[in-house]
Each structure stands twice: as structure tokens, then as C-alpha cells.
Coordinates of C-alpha atoms in Angstrom, one line a residue:
M1 CA 15.1 22.7 44.0
Y2 CA 16.8 19.3 44.6
L3 CA 13.7 17.9 46.7
N4 CA 11.1 18.6 44.0
S5 CA 13.3 17.3 41.3
Y6 CA 13.8 14.0 43.2
L7 CA 10.0 13.5 43.6
L8 CA 9.1 13.7 39.7
F9 CA 12.4 11.4 39.4
L10 CA 10.3 8.9 41.7
A11 CA 7.5 9.7 40.1
A12 CA 8.8 8.9 36.4
A13 CA 10.0 5.4 37.9
A14 CA 6.5 4.9 39.2
G15 CA 4.3 5.5 35.9
I16 CA 2.2 3.0 34.3
N17 CA 2.4 2.1 31.1
I18 CA -0.4 4.0 29.5
A19 CA -0.6 6.8 27.4
K20 CA -3.2 9.2 29.1
A21 CA -3.9 9.6 32.8
D22 CA -1.3 9.3 35.1
F23 CA -0.7 11.1 38.0
M24 CA 1.3 10.7 41.8
V25 CA 0.4 12.6 44.9
Y26 CA 2.4 13.3 47.7
T27 CA 1.7 14.7 50.7
E28 CA 5.1 14.6 52.1
L29 CA 8.7 14.8 51.3
P30 CA 10.3 11.2 50.9
I31 CA 13.6 13.1 52.7
P32 CA 13.1 15.0 55.5
T33 CA 14.9 18.4 55.3
S34 CA 17.0 16.9 58.5
A35 CA 18.2 13.8 56.9
I36 CA 20.1 15.5 54.0
P37 CA 24.1 16.1 55.5
S38 CA 25.5 19.4 55.6
F39 CA 27.8 19.8 52.5
A40 CA 30.7 22.7 51.9
N41 CA 29.9 22.6 48.5
S42 CA 25.8 22.6 46.8
V43 CA 27.2 20.6 44.0
D44 CA 27.7 17.5 46.4
A45 CA 24.0 18.2 48.5
A46 CA 23.0 18.1 45.0
A47 CA 24.6 15.1 43.7
W48 CA 24.0 13.2 47.5
T49 CA 19.9 13.7 46.2
T50 CA 20.7 12.4 42.3
S51 CA 22.1 9.4 44.4
V52 CA 19.8 8.6 46.7
A53 CA 17.1 9.3 43.3
L54 CA 19.3 6.7 41.3
N55 CA 19.5 3.9 43.9
A56 CA 15.4 4.3 44.3
R57 CA 14.4 4.1 41.3
V58 CA 16.8 1.0 40.2
A59 CA 15.0 -0.3 43.6
F60 CA 11.7 0.7 43.2
R61 CA 12.1 -1.0 39.0
S62 CA 13.2 -4.3 40.8
F63 CA 10.6 -4.2 43.1
T64 CA 7.8 -4.4 41.2
A65 CA 9.2 -6.6 39.0
A66 CA 9.7 -9.4 41.5
L67 CA 5.9 -8.7 42.0
G68 CA 5.8 -10.1 38.9
E69 CA 1.6 -10.7 37.7
P70 CA -0.4 -9.7 40.7
Y71 CA 1.0 -6.0 40.6
Q72 CA 0.9 -6.0 36.6
S73 CA -3.2 -6.7 37.1
S74 CA -3.0 -3.9 40.1
S75 CA -1.3 -1.5 37.8
S76 CA -3.7 -2.6 34.4
S77 CA -6.9 -2.5 36.9
A78 CA -6.2 0.9 38.6
A79 CA -5.3 2.8 34.8
S80 CA -8.1 1.7 33.8
E81 CA -10.2 3.2 36.5
I82 CA -8.3 6.6 36.4
A83 CA -8.8 6.4 32.8
A84 CA -12.5 5.7 33.2
F85 CA -12.9 8.8 35.8
V86 CA -11.3 11.2 34.0
S87 CA -13.0 10.5 30.6
T88 CA -16.4 11.3 32.7
A89 CA -15.8 13.1 35.9
S90 CA -16.2 16.9 33.7
N91 CA -17.4 18.6 36.5
Y92 CA -13.6 17.8 39.2
S93 CA -11.9 20.8 36.9
I94 CA -9.1 18.2 36.6
P95 CA -5.7 19.1 35.0
A96 CA -4.7 18.4 31.9
T97 CA -1.5 17.4 33.5
V98 CA -3.5 14.1 34.3
T99 CA -5.3 13.6 30.9
E100 CA -2.7 14.2 28.9
S101 CA 0.6 11.7 28.1
G102 CA 3.2 11.7 30.9
T103 CA 3.2 11.3 35.0
A104 CA 2.2 14.6 36.5
T105 CA 2.9 15.1 40.2
F106 CA 1.3 16.7 42.9
Y107 CA 2.3 18.1 45.9
G108 CA -0.8 17.9 48.0
V109 CA -4.0 16.2 47.7
P110 CA -6.1 17.5 44.9
T111 CA -9.7 18.6 45.4
W112 CA -10.9 15.6 43.0
Y113 CA -9.1 13.0 44.6
S114 CA -11.2 12.0 47.1
A115 CA -14.0 11.4 44.0
L116 CA -11.3 8.8 42.7
P117 CA -12.4 5.2 42.8
S118 CA -11.3 3.5 45.6
G119 CA -9.1 0.7 44.2
A120 CA -7.3 3.6 41.9
R121 CA -6.9 5.4 44.9
A122 CA -5.6 2.1 46.9
F123 CA -3.2 1.6 44.0
K124 CA -1.7 5.1 43.8
E125 CA -1.2 5.1 47.9
Q126 CA 0.6 1.8 48.1
Q127 CA 3.1 3.4 45.1
V128 CA 4.1 5.7 47.0
E129 CA 4.3 4.0 50.1
D130 CA 6.4 1.9 48.7
Q131 CA 8.4 4.1 47.0
F132 CA 9.0 6.2 50.7
S133 CA 10.4 2.5 52.2
I134 CA 12.8 2.5 49.5
V135 CA 14.0 5.3 50.0
R136 CA 14.4 5.3 53.5
Q137 CA 16.2 1.9 53.8
V138 CA 18.4 3.3 50.5
I139 CA 19.6 6.2 52.9
A140 CA 19.8 3.9 56.3
A141 CA 21.7 1.3 54.3
R142 CA 24.7 4.5 54.3
Q143 CA 28.2 3.3 53.7
T144 CA 30.3 6.2 55.8
T145 CA 32.5 7.6 52.8
S146 CA 34.0 11.6 53.1
S147 CA 32.7 13.4 50.7
S148 CA 35.1 15.4 48.3
S149 CA 34.4 18.6 49.3
G150 CA 35.3 17.4 53.3
G151 CA 31.2 17.4 54.0
A152 CA 29.4 15.0 55.6
S153 CA 29.6 11.5 54.9
I154 CA 27.7 10.3 51.2
P155 CA 24.7 7.2 51.6
T156 CA 25.1 4.7 49.3
A157 CA 22.9 1.7 49.3
A158 CA 25.1 -1.0 47.4
P159 CA 24.7 -3.4 50.9
F160 CA 20.8 -3.4 50.7
L161 CA 19.9 -3.0 46.5
D162 CA 22.6 -6.4 46.4
K163 CA 20.7 -8.5 49.0
K164 CA 17.2 -7.5 47.7
F165 CA 18.0 -6.5 44.1
G166 CA 21.0 -8.4 42.7
A167 CA 24.4 -6.8 41.3
L168 CA 23.0 -4.9 38.6
A169 CA 21.2 -2.4 41.3
A170 CA 24.5 -2.8 43.4
A171 CA 26.4 -1.8 40.8
A172 CA 23.9 1.5 40.5
A173 CA 24.1 2.6 44.1
A174 CA 27.7 3.0 43.2
V175 CA 28.2 5.0 40.1
F176 CA 29.1 8.4 41.3
L177 CA 31.5 7.0 43.9
T178 CA 35.1 6.8 43.2
T179 CA 37.9 4.9 45.9
N180 CA 38.4 8.1 47.0
G181 CA 34.7 9.6 48.3
A182 CA 34.7 12.0 45.2
W183 CA 32.1 12.3 43.0
Q184 CA 32.4 10.9 39.1
K185 CA 30.3 9.3 36.5
P186 CA 31.7 5.8 35.8
A187 CA 35.0 6.0 33.6
V188 CA 34.7 5.0 29.7
I189 CA 37.2 3.2 27.8
F190 CA 37.3 3.5 24.3
S191 CA 38.9 1.1 21.6
P192 CA 39.5 2.6 18.4
G193 CA 39.0 0.3 15.0
A194 CA 41.7 -1.9 13.8
G195 CA 45.4 -0.2 12.7
K196 CA 43.6 3.2 13.8
N197 CA 45.2 5.7 16.6
A198 CA 42.8 6.8 19.6
I199 CA 43.4 10.2 18.7
T200 CA 41.2 9.5 15.1
Y201 CA 38.1 9.4 17.9
S202 CA 38.9 12.8 20.0
T203 CA 35.1 14.1 18.8
L204 CA 33.5 11.8 21.1
S205 CA 36.3 11.5 23.0
S206 CA 36.2 15.3 24.1
E207 CA 32.3 15.6 24.3
L208 CA 32.5 12.7 26.8
A209 CA 35.1 13.8 29.0
S210 CA 33.1 17.7 28.6
Q211 CA 30.2 15.7 30.1
G212 CA 32.3 14.5 33.2
Y213 CA 32.8 10.7 31.9
T214 CA 36.7 10.0 32.4
V215 CA 37.4 9.0 29.1
L216 CA 40.6 6.2 28.5
A217 CA 40.7 6.1 24.9
L218 CA 43.7 3.1 24.7
D219 CA 46.3 3.1 21.9
H220 CA 47.8 -0.6 21.6
P221 CA 51.4 -0.4 20.7
G222 CA 52.8 -2.2 17.8
E223 CA 49.2 -2.3 15.8
A224 CA 48.9 1.3 14.4
P225 CA 50.9 1.7 11.6
Y226 CA 53.1 4.3 13.6
L227 CA 51.8 6.1 17.0
Q228 CA 53.7 9.1 18.6
L229 CA 54.0 8.8 22.7
P230 CA 53.1 11.5 24.7
N231 CA 56.4 11.7 26.4
G232 CA 58.6 12.8 23.3
A233 CA 60.0 9.8 23.1
P234 CA 60.6 7.7 19.8
G235 CA 57.6 6.6 18.3
V236 CA 56.3 3.1 17.8
Y237 CA 56.2 1.2 14.2
G238 CA 53.0 -1.1 14.0
I239 CA 51.2 -3.0 11.1
D240 CA 52.1 -1.8 7.8
V241 CA 49.2 0.8 6.4
A242 CA 49.0 -1.4 3.6
A243 CA 48.6 -4.6 5.1
T244 CA 45.8 -6.9 4.3
W245 CA 43.4 -7.8 7.3
N246 CA 42.1 -11.3 7.3
Y247 CA 39.8 -13.0 10.0
I248 CA 42.7 -14.3 11.6
S249 CA 44.7 -10.7 12.2
M250 CA 41.8 -9.3 13.3
A251 CA 40.7 -12.4 15.9
A252 CA 44.1 -11.7 17.3
V253 CA 43.7 -7.7 17.5
Y254 CA 40.6 -8.3 19.3
N255 CA 41.6 -10.9 21.9
M256 CA 44.3 -8.3 22.4
R257 CA 42.4 -5.3 22.9
I258 CA 40.1 -7.5 25.5
F259 CA 42.9 -7.9 27.3
D260 CA 44.5 -5.3 27.2
T261 CA 40.8 -3.4 28.2
L262 CA 40.7 -5.8 31.4
A263 CA 44.0 -5.2 32.3
I264 CA 43.3 -1.0 32.5
I265 CA 40.3 -1.9 34.7
R266 CA 41.9 -4.3 36.8
K267 CA 45.3 -3.3 37.4
L268 CA 46.8 -0.2 36.0
L269 CA 43.8 2.5 35.7
P270 CA 43.1 1.8 39.7
S271 CA 46.9 1.7 40.8
Y272 CA 47.9 4.8 38.8
V273 CA 44.8 6.8 40.7
E274 CA 46.1 5.4 44.0
S275 CA 48.9 7.0 43.2
I276 CA 48.2 10.5 42.2
G277 CA 44.7 10.7 43.9
A278 CA 42.8 11.5 40.7
P279 CA 39.3 12.3 41.3
F280 CA 38.6 9.1 38.7
N281 CA 36.2 6.2 39.2
T282 CA 38.1 2.8 39.0
T283 CA 34.8 0.6 40.3
H284 CA 33.1 1.0 37.1
Y285 CA 33.2 2.0 33.8
F286 CA 31.1 1.7 30.1
A287 CA 33.2 0.1 27.1
I288 CA 32.9 1.7 23.5
G289 CA 34.2 0.7 20.5
R290 CA 34.7 1.2 16.1
S291 CA 34.7 -0.8 14.2
L292 CA 36.8 -4.1 15.8
G293 CA 36.8 -1.5 18.9
G294 CA 32.8 -2.3 19.3
A295 CA 33.6 -5.9 19.1
A296 CA 36.1 -5.8 21.6
A297 CA 33.8 -3.7 23.5
A298 CA 31.0 -6.5 23.6
G299 CA 33.8 -9.2 24.6
A300 CA 35.0 -7.3 27.6
L301 CA 31.6 -6.5 28.6
A302 CA 30.4 -10.3 28.9
V303 CA 33.5 -11.0 31.2
E304 CA 33.7 -7.9 33.8
P305 CA 31.4 -7.6 35.9
S306 CA 32.0 -3.8 36.7
I307 CA 31.6 -3.0 33.0
L308 CA 28.0 -1.4 33.3
G309 CA 27.3 -1.1 29.4
G310 CA 28.8 -0.8 25.8
V311 CA 28.4 0.2 22.5
N312 CA 29.4 -0.9 19.3
L313 CA 29.4 1.7 16.5
D314 CA 30.1 0.3 13.0
G315 CA 31.9 -2.8 13.5
L316 CA 32.3 -6.4 12.4
F317 CA 31.3 -9.1 15.7
I318 CA 34.7 -11.4 16.1
D319 CA 32.8 -13.0 18.8
L320 CA 28.9 -13.5 19.6
P321 CA 28.9 -13.1 23.5
D322 CA 25.5 -12.6 25.4
V323 CA 26.8 -9.9 26.9
K324 CA 23.7 -10.1 29.3
K325 CA 23.8 -5.7 29.6
P326 CA 22.7 -3.4 28.4
F327 CA 24.5 -3.2 24.6
L328 CA 23.7 0.1 21.8
M329 CA 24.6 -1.3 18.2
L330 CA 25.1 1.8 16.0
A331 CA 26.0 1.2 12.4
G332 CA 26.0 2.4 9.1
A333 CA 24.2 0.9 5.9
Q334 CA 26.3 -2.0 5.7
H335 CA 25.2 -3.3 8.8
T336 CA 21.9 -4.9 7.8
P337 CA 20.4 -8.4 8.1
A338 CA 20.8 -8.7 4.7
L339 CA 24.6 -7.6 4.2
D340 CA 25.6 -8.2 7.6
V341 CA 26.7 -11.7 9.0
S342 CA 27.6 -11.0 12.5
W343 CA 25.4 -8.6 13.6
S344 CA 21.8 -10.6 13.1
P345 CA 23.6 -13.7 15.5
F346 CA 25.1 -11.9 18.0
S347 CA 21.5 -9.7 18.8
A348 CA 19.8 -13.0 18.7
N349 CA 22.3 -14.2 21.1
Q350 CA 21.6 -11.7 24.0
S351 CA 19.4 -12.2 27.1
G352 CA 19.4 -8.0 28.2
W353 CA 18.3 -4.9 27.1
Y354 CA 20.0 -3.9 23.1
H355 CA 19.2 -1.8 20.4
W356 CA 20.1 -2.0 16.8
L357 CA 19.9 1.5 14.9
N358 CA 21.3 2.1 11.5
V359 CA 22.5 5.7 10.1
T360 CA 21.4 6.5 6.8
G361 CA 23.8 8.1 4.4
T362 CA 26.7 6.7 6.4
S363 CA 30.0 4.6 5.9
H364 CA 32.4 3.2 8.4
Q365 CA 34.8 6.1 8.1
D366 CA 32.1 7.7 9.0
F367 CA 32.0 7.2 12.6
S368 CA 35.9 8.5 12.9
D369 CA 37.0 11.9 12.8
L370 CA 37.9 11.5 8.9
G371 CA 35.0 13.1 7.8
D372 CA 35.2 16.3 10.2
W373 CA 38.5 16.2 8.9
V374 CA 37.4 16.1 5.3
D375 CA 34.2 18.3 6.0
L376 CA 35.6 21.2 8.1
Q377 CA 38.5 22.2 5.7
G378 CA 36.2 22.2 2.5
L379 CA 37.7 18.9 1.1
R380 CA 34.6 17.1 0.5
N381 CA 34.6 16.4 -3.3
K382 CA 38.0 17.4 -4.0
T383 CA 40.2 14.6 -2.1
I384 CA 40.3 10.3 -1.9
T385 CA 37.4 9.9 1.2
P386 CA 37.7 6.0 1.2
S387 CA 34.5 5.2 3.3
L388 CA 32.9 8.3 3.8
G389 CA 29.4 8.5 3.4
L390 CA 27.5 11.5 2.1
I391 CA 26.3 12.4 5.4
W392 CA 27.9 16.1 6.6
A393 CA 30.2 15.1 9.4
P394 CA 29.2 17.5 12.0
R395 CA 25.8 16.1 11.8
M396 CA 26.8 12.9 12.3
D397 CA 29.0 13.8 14.9
F398 CA 25.5 15.5 16.4
I399 CA 23.6 11.9 16.0
V400 CA 26.6 9.5 17.0
K401 CA 27.1 12.0 20.7
T402 CA 23.4 12.2 21.2
L403 CA 22.7 8.8 21.1
V404 CA 25.5 7.8 23.1
E405 CA 25.3 10.0 25.6
S406 CA 21.6 9.1 25.9
F407 CA 22.5 5.7 26.1
L408 CA 25.0 5.6 29.2
S409 CA 22.8 8.3 30.7
F410 CA 20.0 5.7 30.4
V411 CA 21.8 2.6 31.8
L412 CA 22.7 4.9 34.9
G413 CA 18.7 5.2 35.6
G414 CA 18.5 8.6 34.1
Q415 CA 16.2 10.0 31.1
E416 CA 14.6 7.2 29.1
F417 CA 16.6 6.0 25.8
L418 CA 16.2 8.2 23.0
D419 CA 14.6 5.3 20.5
A420 CA 14.2 5.6 16.9
P421 CA 12.4 6.9 14.8
N422 CA 13.0 10.1 16.3
E423 CA 12.0 13.3 14.4
N424 CA 15.1 15.3 15.7
L425 CA 17.3 12.4 14.1
P426 CA 15.2 11.2 10.6
E427 CA 18.5 9.8 9.6
V428 CA 18.2 7.0 12.2
G429 CA 16.6 4.1 11.5
Y430 CA 15.2 1.5 13.7
I431 CA 16.4 -2.4 13.1
N432 CA 15.6 -4.8 16.2
G433 CA 16.0 -4.6 20.0
S434 CA 14.9 -5.9 23.2
A435 CA 11.6 -4.9 25.0
C436 CA 13.3 -5.0 28.5
I437 CA 14.9 -2.2 31.2
P438 CA 18.5 -2.3 32.2

């Protein structure tokens, strides 16, 4: 099962960008059975295979991108030959999976394969050869690390990928490994809105934790009107709830948020994890925030190499850095090019992958748990609900978690990002974004 899934993973990485008539033919397994380490836990075996697949997919994408125009020209030529063959070769019993959208995968040579134009065959065979070569180099470039179950060593390709394909690919190679060898996704640093406690974002934080991410939802003592400490000590009072926030105060808090995030990543979390032996990833992170916390997520992403990508949930940007890494901008109705003074210039500054999506029927507090407190208690239209839109809170929870989880998976080399328009998310509209891959 792991090997078949792996081949599908590679096929997706190799797919030609056309709507129809694409396939991959594999006559052998890229990972010989003898090369798979012996693990005491079958989950670790699956994770080992997934890690190799992730590394190889990132490397293959970088490899083909580095080939530039000659590769793209050969790809387009092969696609045209395959499409023409499929449309005319009615007597070869070509299965529907080849003629429909997507990349069909065959484990063995189909009967019609030899009748393909020679140029198309040569290109597809070269794709497979390049894939297999990269896979074997990934396995050979392993680092000796003990697995969490005490089984065999876990291969990673960071040195190989860093040398051949750059820092981002090297980062992707290690996203499942912690410093003590346990398998874990990157940690998520969540920064709340200005003057808010992290507990007001428990819906999203707990959802991400349930998907295997270590979530650090940051509180900032002295900023929120009151912060209850978890150890039973007296709480900490902060900025009065009725205080007026201006640009000066927001900029000061913005800078403090970035410093707090960097302190967590560079010192506090690694030392804490080492002291208690927790299986948390302390080498790779995502930065997510709502409102001012979303702006801080961008600021931290721009200066911290270990953060792989970031998300701004409905936050005015304080600074306009080019973060140079994948960034998702998810906003309410007020963040449009006509109404917002920061989102358009921020997006214009980006050189990496980014998407700006708006959710209709929403207002600022819909990106927190406030809507749940109202709707799940039946208090809609029965209480004062500032900055809540018309959208039903549980539906908003689903939209946010779906898009955020899709983005994180996308950055890690998994499925393509769940873009808009999407029939399952009719409330989500596309404003603008980049065309590049992370």
C-alpha cells in the first residue's frame, strides 16, 4: 500500500499541465523492498515512505524547473503527441483514465504503449528515469537518526537537496523529523488579535492539533485586558478593554509580537522540549495569526528561515515585507482592494507564492471564536455582537480550517491548494495571487 501511494505521489509531481491525456508507466518500484528499513511500528514505515516521497517530489519539481525552456518545450511537444494519439487511435482500447483529466498511473507496460509516437515515449521514459534517480539519491543521502519506535534509521535528504535545489527543498526534507528523531509535523505558532487572549481561537488551534501539528497559541501578558495564568497564579492585567488603538500602539505591539515569536522559535521552545523530551518539532514552523497577529505572522516569516509559510486571518498589515515564502491571506468583506490600504501593496510586494481570498458574509470577529459563543448558545439577534457578519459560525469554522489545512498540506508538498472558486466553498472568492509554486 505504501509503495503504490508513493508512485501516485511521484506521478502527480510529473504531471504535464494539460487538461487531458497524461499518464506515467512504472515497470519497477523506485524503492526496492530491501531498501525499506525494519520498523517496530507500521506507522513509522508509512512515515518513512511518505518522507522519501515528499523529498523526491520537491526535488523533482525543482529539477524540472531548473531545466527551464528546453524541458517545457519537450513537455509541450510530448503532450501534443499524446493528445493526438489518444484522439485518433480508437482501436487500441486506451482506458478512460488516460483520456480524462489527471495523471493515470500504470504498473507495467500497457498493450497500447508501443504504438505511441517515439518522441512521447522517449519523454515519458526520461521522466521516470529522472524520478528514480532522484529517489535513490534521496535514500542514499540519509542521515542516521533513531526512529521514535526504536526501529531502523530514518533517511532524510537535507544535505543532498540543499546542495542541489536550495534551502526550501532542504527544509521540506526534514519537516517530519524532530531533534529526538520522532516523526512530527512542523509546529504552528499562532498569534491572536490585538488585546485578545489565545483562548479565543481555540476552535482553529484544537483542529490543527488534531491533525498532528504542535500548536503554540501565544498569550502576551500585559497586552490583553486580563490574562489568567495556567498555573493558578494571580492573573495579569493589561490594556483597558475600552482603550483606543491607534497606529502607534499597533506598531509597538506588532514589533513585540515578532520578537516574542522569534524568542519562542530560537530559544524557549527548543530548550523546553529538550528538558522534558517532548516529541515536538523544533526545527520547522508555520506562522498563523488573526488581525494584528496575522500581520505579525508575515513579519516573522520574512526574517526567520525556519518558518516555512504563513497565514493572515483578516489582519491589517503594519509592514509590507516580501516574505519570499508561501503566504495565505484570508479576509472578510472589508479587505478588498477598494477598502483596505494595506493588502494590495503587501500582495504587490510578494515574489513568492501567495493567495488572497475573501469570505462573503463575514466581518472581523468571525475569524475568532466569538461567533461560536453567540450561535452555539442560540444568541444570534439576542445580544450585542459587534463585528460579526451574517455567516453561521460553525460554517465559518469549517471554511477557515479547510483552507488553512489545505494550505499547510500544500506547502509540505501534499495536495494542490484548494483554490477558489470551489463548489464546496461558494462563500470564498479569489481576489488575487501568484502563479508560482512554493
